[in-house]
Short mmCIF file of C-alpha atoms and ligand atoms in Angstrom, two decimals:
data_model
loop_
_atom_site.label_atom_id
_atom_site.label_comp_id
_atom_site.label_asym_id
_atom_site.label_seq_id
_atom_site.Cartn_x
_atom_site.Cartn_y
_atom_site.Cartn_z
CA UNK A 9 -45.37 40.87 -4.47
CA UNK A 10 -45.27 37.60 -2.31
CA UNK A 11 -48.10 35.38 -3.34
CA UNK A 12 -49.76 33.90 0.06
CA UNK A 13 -51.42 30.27 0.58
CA UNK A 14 -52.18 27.98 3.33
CA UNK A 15 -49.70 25.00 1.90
CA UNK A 16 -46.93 25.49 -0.11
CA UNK A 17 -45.86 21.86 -1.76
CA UNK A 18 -41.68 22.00 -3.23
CA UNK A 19 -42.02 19.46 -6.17
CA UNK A 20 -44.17 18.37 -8.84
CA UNK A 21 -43.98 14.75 -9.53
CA UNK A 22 -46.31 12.37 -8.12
CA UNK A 23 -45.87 13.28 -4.29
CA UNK A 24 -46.36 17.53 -4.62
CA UNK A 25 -49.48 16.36 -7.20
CA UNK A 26 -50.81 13.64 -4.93
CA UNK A 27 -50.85 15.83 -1.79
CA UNK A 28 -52.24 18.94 -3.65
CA UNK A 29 -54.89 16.76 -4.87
CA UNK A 30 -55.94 15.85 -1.30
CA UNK A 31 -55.20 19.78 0.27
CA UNK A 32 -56.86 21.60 -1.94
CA UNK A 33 -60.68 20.76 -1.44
CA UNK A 34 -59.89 21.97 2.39
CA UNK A 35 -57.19 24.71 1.69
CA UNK A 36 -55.27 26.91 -0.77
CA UNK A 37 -52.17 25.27 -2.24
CA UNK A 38 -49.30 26.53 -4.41
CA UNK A 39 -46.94 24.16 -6.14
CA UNK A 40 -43.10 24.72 -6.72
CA UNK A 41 -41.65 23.27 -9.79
CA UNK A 42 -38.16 23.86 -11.14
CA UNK A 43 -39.17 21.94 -14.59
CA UNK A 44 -41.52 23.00 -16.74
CA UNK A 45 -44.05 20.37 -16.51
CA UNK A 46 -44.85 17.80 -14.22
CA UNK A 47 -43.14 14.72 -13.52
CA UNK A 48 -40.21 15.03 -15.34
CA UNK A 49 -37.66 13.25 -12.51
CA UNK A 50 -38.61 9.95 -10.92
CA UNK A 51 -42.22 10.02 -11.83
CA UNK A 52 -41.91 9.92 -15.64
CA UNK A 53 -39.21 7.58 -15.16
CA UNK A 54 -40.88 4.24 -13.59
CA UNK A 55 -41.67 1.30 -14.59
CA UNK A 56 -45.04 1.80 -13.72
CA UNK A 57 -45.91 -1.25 -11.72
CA UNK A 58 -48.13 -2.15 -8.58
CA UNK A 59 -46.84 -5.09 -6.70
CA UNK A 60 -48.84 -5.55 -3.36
CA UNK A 61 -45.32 -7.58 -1.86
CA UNK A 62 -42.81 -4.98 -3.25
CA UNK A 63 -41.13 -3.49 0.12
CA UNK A 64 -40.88 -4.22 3.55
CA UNK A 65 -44.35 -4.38 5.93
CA UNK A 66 -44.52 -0.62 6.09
CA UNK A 67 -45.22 -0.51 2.66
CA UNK A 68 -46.67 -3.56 2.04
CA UNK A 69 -49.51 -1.67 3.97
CA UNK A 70 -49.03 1.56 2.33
CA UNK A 71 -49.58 -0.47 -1.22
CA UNK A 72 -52.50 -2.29 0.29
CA UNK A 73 -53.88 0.66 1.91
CA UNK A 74 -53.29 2.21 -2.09
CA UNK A 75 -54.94 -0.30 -3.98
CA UNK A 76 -58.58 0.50 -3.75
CA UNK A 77 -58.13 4.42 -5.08
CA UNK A 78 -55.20 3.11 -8.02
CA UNK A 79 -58.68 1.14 -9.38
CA UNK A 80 -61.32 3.77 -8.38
CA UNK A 81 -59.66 6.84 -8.91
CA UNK A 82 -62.98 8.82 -7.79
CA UNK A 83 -61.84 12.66 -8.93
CA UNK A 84 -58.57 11.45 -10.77
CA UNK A 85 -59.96 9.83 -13.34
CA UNK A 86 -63.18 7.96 -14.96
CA UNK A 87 -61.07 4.52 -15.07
CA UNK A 88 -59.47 2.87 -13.14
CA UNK A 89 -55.42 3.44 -13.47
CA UNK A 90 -54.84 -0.57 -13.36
CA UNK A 91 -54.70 -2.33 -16.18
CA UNK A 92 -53.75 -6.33 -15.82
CA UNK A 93 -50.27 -7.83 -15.99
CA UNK A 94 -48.39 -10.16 -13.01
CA UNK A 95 -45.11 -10.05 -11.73
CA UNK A 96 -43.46 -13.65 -11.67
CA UNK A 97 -40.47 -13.66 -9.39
CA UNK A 98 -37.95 -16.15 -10.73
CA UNK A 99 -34.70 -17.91 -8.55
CA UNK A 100 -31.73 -19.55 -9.38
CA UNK A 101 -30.58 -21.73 -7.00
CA UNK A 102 -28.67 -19.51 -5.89
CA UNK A 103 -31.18 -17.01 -5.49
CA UNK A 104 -33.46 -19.41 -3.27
CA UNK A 105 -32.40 -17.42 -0.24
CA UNK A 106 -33.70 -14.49 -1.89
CA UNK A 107 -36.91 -16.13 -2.87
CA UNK A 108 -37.64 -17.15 0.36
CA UNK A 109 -37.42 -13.76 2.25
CA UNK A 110 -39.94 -12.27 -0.33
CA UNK A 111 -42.38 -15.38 -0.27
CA UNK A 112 -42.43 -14.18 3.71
CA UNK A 113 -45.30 -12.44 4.72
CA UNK A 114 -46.16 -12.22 1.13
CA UNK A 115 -49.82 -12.32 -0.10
CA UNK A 116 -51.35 -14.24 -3.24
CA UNK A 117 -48.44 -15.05 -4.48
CA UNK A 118 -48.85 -18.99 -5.86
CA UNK A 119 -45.97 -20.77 -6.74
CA UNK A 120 -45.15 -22.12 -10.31
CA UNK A 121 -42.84 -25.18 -11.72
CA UNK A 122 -40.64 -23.90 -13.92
CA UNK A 123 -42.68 -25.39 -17.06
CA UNK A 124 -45.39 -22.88 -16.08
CA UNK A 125 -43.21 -20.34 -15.87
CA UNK A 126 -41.72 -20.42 -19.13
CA UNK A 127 -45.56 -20.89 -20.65
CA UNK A 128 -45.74 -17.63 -19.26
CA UNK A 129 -42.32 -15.76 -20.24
CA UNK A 130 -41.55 -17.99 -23.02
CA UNK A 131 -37.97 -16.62 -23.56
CA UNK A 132 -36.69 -17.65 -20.34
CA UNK A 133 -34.07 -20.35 -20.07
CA UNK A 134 -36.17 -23.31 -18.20
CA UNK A 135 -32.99 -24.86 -16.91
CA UNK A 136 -32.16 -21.37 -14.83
CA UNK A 137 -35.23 -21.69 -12.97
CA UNK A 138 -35.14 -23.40 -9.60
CA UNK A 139 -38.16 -21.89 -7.88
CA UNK A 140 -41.00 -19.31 -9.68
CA UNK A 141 -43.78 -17.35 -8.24
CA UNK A 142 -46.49 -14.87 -9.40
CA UNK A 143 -48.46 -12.38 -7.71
CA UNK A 144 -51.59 -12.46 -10.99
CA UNK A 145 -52.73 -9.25 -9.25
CA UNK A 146 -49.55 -7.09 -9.77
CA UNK A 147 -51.03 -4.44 -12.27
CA UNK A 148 -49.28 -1.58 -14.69
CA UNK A 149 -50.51 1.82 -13.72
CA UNK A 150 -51.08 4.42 -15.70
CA UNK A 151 -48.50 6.67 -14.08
CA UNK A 152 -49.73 9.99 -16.49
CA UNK A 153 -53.18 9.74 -16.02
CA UNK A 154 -52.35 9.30 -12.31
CA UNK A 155 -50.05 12.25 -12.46
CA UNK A 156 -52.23 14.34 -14.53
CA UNK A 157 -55.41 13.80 -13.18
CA UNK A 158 -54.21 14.65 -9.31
CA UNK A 159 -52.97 17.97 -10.88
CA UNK A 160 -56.48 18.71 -12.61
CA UNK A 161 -58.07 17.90 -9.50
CA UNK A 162 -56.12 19.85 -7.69
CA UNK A 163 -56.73 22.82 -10.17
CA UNK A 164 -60.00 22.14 -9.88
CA UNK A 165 -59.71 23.38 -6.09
CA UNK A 166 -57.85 26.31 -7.13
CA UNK A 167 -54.43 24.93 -6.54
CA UNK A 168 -51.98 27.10 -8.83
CA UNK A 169 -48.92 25.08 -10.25
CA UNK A 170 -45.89 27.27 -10.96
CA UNK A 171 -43.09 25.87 -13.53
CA UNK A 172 -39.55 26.65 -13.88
CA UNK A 173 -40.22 27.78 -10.25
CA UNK A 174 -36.93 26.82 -8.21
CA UNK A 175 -37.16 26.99 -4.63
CA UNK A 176 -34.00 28.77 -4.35
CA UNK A 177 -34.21 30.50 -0.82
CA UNK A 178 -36.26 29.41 1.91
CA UNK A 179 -36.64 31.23 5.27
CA UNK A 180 -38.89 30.91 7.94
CA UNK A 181 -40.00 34.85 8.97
CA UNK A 182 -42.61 34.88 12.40
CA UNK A 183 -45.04 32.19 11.18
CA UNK A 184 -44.76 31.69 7.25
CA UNK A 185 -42.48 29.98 5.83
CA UNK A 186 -41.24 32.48 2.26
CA UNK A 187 -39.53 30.59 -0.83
CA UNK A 188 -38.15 32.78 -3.67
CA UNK A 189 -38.38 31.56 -7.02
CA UNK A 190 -37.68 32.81 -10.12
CA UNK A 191 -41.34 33.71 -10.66
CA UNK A 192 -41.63 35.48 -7.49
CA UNK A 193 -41.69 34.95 -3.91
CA UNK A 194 -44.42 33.44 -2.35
CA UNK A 195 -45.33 32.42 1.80
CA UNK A 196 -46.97 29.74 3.65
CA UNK A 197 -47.57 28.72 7.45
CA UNK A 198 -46.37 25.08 6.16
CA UNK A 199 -44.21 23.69 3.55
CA UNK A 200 -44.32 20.29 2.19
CA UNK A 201 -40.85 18.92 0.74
CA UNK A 202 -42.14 16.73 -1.79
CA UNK A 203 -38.82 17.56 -3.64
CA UNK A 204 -37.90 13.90 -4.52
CA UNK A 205 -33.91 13.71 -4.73
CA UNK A 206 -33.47 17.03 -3.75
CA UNK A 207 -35.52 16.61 -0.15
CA UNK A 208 -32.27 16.87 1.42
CA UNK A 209 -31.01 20.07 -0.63
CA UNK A 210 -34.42 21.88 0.36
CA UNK A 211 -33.97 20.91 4.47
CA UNK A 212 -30.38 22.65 3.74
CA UNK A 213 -31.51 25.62 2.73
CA UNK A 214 -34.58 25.53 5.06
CA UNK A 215 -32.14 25.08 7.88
CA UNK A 216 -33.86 22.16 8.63
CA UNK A 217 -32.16 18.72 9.61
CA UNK A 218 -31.56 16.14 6.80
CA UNK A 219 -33.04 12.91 7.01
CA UNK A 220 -29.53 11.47 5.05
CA UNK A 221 -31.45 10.79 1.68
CA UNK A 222 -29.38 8.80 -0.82
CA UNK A 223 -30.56 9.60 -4.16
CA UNK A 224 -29.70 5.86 -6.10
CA UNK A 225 -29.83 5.55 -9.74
CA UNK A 226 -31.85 2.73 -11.52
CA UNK A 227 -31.13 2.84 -15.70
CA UNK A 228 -33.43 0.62 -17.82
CA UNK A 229 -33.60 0.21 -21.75
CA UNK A 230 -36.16 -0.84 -24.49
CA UNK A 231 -34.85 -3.80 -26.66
CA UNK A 232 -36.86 -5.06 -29.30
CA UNK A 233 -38.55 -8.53 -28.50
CA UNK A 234 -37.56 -11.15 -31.43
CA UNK A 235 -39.09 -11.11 -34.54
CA UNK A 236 -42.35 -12.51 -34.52
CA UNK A 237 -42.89 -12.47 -30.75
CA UNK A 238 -45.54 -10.89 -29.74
CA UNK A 239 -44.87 -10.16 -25.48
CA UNK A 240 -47.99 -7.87 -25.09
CA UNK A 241 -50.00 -10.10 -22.62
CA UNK A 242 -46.48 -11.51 -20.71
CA UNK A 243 -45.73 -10.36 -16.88
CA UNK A 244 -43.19 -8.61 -15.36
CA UNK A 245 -40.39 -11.13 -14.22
CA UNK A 246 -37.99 -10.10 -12.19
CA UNK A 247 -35.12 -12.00 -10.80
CA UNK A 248 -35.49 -12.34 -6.92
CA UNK A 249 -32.47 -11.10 -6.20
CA UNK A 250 -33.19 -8.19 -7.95
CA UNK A 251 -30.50 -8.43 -10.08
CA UNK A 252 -32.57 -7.46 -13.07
CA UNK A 253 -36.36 -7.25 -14.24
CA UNK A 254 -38.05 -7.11 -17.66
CA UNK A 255 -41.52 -5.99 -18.53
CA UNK A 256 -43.56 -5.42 -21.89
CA UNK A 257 -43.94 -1.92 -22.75
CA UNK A 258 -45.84 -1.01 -26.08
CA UNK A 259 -45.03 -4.45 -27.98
CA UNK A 260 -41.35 -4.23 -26.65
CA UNK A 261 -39.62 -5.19 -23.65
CA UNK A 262 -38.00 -2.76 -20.72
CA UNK A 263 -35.02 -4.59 -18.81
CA UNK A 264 -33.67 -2.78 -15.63
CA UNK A 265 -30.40 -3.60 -14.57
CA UNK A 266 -31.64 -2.99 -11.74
CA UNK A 267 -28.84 -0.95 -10.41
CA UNK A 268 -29.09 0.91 -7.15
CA UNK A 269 -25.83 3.36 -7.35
CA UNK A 270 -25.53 5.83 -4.75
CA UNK A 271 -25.35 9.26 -6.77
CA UNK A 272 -25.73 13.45 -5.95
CA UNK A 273 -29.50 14.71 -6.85
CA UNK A 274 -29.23 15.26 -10.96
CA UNK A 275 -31.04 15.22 -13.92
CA UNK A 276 -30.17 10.98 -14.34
CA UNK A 277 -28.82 9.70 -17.52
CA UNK A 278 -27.95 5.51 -17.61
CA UNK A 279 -24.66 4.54 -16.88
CA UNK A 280 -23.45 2.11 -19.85
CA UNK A 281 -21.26 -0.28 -17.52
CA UNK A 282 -24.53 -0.56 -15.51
CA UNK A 283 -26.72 -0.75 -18.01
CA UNK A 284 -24.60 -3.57 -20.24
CA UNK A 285 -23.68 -5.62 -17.03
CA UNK A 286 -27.60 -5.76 -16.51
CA UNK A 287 -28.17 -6.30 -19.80
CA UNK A 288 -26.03 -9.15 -19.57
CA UNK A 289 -27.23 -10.70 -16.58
CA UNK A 290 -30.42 -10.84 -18.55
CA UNK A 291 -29.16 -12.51 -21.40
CA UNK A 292 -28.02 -15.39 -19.07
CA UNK A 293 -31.01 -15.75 -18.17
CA UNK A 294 -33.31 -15.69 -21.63
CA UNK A 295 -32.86 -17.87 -24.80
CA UNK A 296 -33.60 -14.37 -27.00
CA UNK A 297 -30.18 -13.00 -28.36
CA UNK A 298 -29.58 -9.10 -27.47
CA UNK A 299 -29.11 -7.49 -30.54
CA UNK A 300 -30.20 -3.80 -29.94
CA UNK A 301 -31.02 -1.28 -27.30
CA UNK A 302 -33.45 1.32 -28.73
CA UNK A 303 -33.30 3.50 -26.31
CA UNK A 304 -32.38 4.17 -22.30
CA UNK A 305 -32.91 6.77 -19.49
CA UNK A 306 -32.59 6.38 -15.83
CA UNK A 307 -33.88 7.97 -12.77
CA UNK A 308 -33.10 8.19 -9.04
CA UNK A 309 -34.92 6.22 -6.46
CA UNK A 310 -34.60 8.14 -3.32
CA UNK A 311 -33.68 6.08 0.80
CA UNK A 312 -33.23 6.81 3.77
CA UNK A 313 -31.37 4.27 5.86
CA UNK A 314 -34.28 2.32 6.79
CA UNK A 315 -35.53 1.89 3.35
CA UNK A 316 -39.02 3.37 4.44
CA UNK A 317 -40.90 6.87 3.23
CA UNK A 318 -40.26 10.09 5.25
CA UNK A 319 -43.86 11.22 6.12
CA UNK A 320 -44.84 14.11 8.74
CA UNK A 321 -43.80 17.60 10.41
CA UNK A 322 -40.18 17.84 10.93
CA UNK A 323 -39.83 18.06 14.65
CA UNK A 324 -36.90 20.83 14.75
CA UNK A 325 -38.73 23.62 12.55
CA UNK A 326 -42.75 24.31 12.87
CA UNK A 327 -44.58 23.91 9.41
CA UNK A 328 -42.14 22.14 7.92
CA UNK A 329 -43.82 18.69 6.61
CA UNK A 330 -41.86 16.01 5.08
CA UNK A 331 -42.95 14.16 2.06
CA UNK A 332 -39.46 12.29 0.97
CA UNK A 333 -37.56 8.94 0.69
CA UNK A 334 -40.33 6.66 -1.05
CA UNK A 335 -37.41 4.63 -2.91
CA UNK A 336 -38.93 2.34 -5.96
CA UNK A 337 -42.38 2.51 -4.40
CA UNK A 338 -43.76 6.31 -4.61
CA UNK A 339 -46.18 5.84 -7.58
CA UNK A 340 -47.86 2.81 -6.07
CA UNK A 341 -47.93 3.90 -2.55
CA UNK A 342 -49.25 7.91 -3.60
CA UNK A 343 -52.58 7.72 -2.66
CA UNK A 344 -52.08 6.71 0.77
CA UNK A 345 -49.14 8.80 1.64
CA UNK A 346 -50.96 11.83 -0.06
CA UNK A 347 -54.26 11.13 1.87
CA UNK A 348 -51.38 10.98 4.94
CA UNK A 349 -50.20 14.45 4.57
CA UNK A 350 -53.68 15.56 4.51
CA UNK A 351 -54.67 13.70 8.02
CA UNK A 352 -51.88 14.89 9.60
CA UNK A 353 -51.85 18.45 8.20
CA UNK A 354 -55.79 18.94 9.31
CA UNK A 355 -54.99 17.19 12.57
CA UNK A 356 -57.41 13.50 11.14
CA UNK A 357 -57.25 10.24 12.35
CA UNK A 358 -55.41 8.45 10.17
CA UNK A 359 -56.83 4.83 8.83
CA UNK A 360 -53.14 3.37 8.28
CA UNK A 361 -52.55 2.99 11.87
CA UNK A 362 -50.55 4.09 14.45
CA UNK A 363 -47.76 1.41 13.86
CA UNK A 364 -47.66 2.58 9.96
CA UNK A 365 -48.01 6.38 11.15
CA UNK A 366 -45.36 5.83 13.37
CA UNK A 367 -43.26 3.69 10.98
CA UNK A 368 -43.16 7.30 8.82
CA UNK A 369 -42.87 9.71 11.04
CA UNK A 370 -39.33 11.66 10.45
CA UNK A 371 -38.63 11.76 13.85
CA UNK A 372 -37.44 7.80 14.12
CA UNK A 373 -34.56 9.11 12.37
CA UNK A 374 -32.85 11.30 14.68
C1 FAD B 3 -36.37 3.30 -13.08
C2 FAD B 3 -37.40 3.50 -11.99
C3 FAD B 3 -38.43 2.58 -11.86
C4 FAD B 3 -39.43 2.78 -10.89
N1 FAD B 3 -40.49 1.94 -10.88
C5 FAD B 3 -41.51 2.17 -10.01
C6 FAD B 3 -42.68 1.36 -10.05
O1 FAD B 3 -42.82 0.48 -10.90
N2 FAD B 3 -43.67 1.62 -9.14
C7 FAD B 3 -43.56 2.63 -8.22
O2 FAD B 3 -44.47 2.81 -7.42
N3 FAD B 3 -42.47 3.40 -8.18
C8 FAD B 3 -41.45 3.21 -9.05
N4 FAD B 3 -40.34 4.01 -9.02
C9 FAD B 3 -40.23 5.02 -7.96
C10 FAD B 3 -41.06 6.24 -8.24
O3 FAD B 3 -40.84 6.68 -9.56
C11 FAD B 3 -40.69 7.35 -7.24
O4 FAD B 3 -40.72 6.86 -5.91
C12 FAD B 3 -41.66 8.52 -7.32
O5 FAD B 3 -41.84 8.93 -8.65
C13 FAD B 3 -41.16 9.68 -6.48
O6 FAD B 3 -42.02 10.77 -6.71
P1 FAD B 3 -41.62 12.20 -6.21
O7 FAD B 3 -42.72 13.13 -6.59
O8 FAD B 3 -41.22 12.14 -4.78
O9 FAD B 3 -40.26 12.57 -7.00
P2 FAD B 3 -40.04 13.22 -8.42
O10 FAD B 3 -40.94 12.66 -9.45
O11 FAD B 3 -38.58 13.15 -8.70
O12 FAD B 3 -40.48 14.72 -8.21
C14 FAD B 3 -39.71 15.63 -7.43
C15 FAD B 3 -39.82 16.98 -8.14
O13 FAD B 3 -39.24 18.00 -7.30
C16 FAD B 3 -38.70 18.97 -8.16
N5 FAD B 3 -37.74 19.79 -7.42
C17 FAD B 3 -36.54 19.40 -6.90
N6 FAD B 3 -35.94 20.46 -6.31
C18 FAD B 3 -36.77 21.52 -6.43
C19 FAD B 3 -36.70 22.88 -6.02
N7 FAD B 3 -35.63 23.39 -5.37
N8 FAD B 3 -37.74 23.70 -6.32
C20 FAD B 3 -38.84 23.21 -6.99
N9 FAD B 3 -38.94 21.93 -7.42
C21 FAD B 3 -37.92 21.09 -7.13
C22 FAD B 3 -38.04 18.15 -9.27
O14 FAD B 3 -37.84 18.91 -10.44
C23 FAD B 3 -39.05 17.01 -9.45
O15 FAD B 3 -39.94 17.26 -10.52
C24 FAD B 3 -39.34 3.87 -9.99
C25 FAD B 3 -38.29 4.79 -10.11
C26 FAD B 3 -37.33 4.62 -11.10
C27 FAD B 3 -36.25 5.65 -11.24
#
């Protein structure tokens, strides 16, 4: 028996969750997922940062326009899903050109000598650091209670999630669109590829144009901090040419290589050249000794060529709603692309703004 809704959403991370969360008080929802929980790709896989100035303007508004429901999660959770941290951005001198492009535009970010910055991050090599910078605000979200909380609320509104749920046909018969699975088949006037990776493997078999996704890896690892050192109340420093980034996490410290290597939609593993070139690009810049890597995992960051989210009806196939491409940013900027999908599904005004709107739309690609 096909099971019939009014959306069905292809992906359970934090894009499918988000936009159920937002559908489902208006409209009945079915989510596809081939795992068998949630946000086991790219979602459980951050680093679980806000940074108001990560991105180009697009998102910078998208982040902005996030903010206010990441600390008053009104249905998601009782708390807010910000807790305090800072992200210093630290140059080289060869890195100043770097620096300089993200200072533009940027908002409260004030700038530090390098003496502050090493009262900050005390393991960093003071003589490394031409230029410094913090945004205070930058904040670690909770990215589970996020997660987890959009799928309750969702459930609340009768939105039925459906693990180990493959999309692995799609076909578009008069006005539904019908996905078999294999826990059944199930229909919907509009889809939602909220698929991460594999947005460009579920246009394929939608017979739908691709929007040229390039899944990129991004590995990280969890060193212990030296002995003694307690790094619980440091920020996140990253180098500004994004050559690698470090954060506490749980009394240790996560360094990203942060590698951006083109790859095929997979379950992501860390690649050890990547992860040990990183690792040393860190070292040159800390006084702490790497002795250890506890443990490492990557996960694939998803672009299109324009380095900006995919958001809105495909314009070659009725129904079928894009919800792909939002790169190193898609935790941070969920609540405004999910509230997004639900404007532009129920035909709303949007309050990002035509240029934003516009900025998203699909159809700049073609
Ligand atoms: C190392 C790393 C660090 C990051 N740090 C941050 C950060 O600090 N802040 C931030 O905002 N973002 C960060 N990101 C980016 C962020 O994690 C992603 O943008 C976001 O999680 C994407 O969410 P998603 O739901 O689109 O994708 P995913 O979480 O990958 O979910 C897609 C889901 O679709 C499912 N799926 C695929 N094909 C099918 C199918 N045929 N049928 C059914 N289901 C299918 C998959 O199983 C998967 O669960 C980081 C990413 C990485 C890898």
């Amino acid at each position: 028996m096909t099971r019939t809704s009014d959306f069905l959403i292809i992906g359970g991370g934090i894009a499918g969750a988000g936009a159920a969360a937002r559908l489902a008080p208006v409209a009945s929802v079915t989510v596809l997922e081939t795992e068998d929980a949630l946000g086991r790709h790219a979602t459980g896989r951050s680093a679980a940062i806000y940074i108001r100035n990560y991105g180009n303007k697009t998102l910078r508004a998208l982040n902005a326009a996030s903010e206010p429901v990441l600390e008053n999660p009104e249905g998601i959770s009782d708390e807010s899903l910000l807790s305090p941290r800072g992200q210093m951005l630290i140059a080289t001198e060869e890195e100043l050109d770097a620096y300089e492009a993200y200072l533009n535009g940027a908002e409260g970010m004030e700038t530090l000598t390098a003496d502050e910055a090493v009262a900050l991050f005390p393991l960093l090599r003071k003589d490394r650091i031409a230029a410094a910078a913090i945004e205070r605000d930058a904040r670690d979200i909770d990215v589970d209670r996020f997660l987890q909380g959009c799928a309750r609320l969702a459930k609340r509104h009768g939105t039925q999630f459906v693990m180990k749920a493959p999309a692995q046909q799609i076909t578009r018969i008069s006005d539904k669109w019908h996905v078999d699975t294999p826990q059944g088949a199930f229909e919907a006037p509009i889809l939602i590829n909220a698929a991460g990776a594999w947005g460009d493997e579920i246009a394929v078999m939608a017979r739908v144009q691709k929007v040229g996704l390039v899944p990129m890896r991004r590995s990280a690892a969890i060193l212990p901090p030296p002995e003694g050192v307690d790094v619980t109340g440091w920020p996140f420093v990253a180098s500004a040419s994004e050559s690698w980034y470090a954060k506490p996490d749980a009394g240790k410290l996560m360094v990203s290589p942060a590698d951006e290597d083109p790859v095929e939609p997979h379950d992501a593993w860390a690649d050890d050249m990547a992860l040990a070139e990183g690792l040393y690009r860190f070292e040159q810049a800390v006084t702490m000794p790497l002795t250890r890597v506890e443990r490492n995992w990557a996960g694939l960051r998803s672009f299109v060529s324009d380095r900006t989210p995919v958001v809105g009806f495909a314009t070659d196939a009725e129904g079928f709603f894009w919800l792909a491409g939002q790169g190193g940013y898609g935790v941070q900027t969920a609540p405004a692309l999910s509230q997004l999908v639900a404007d532009l599904c129920f035909g709303r005004v949007s309050g990002l703004g035509d240029d934003v709107v516009q900025a998203l739309n699909p159809a700049r690609l073609f």
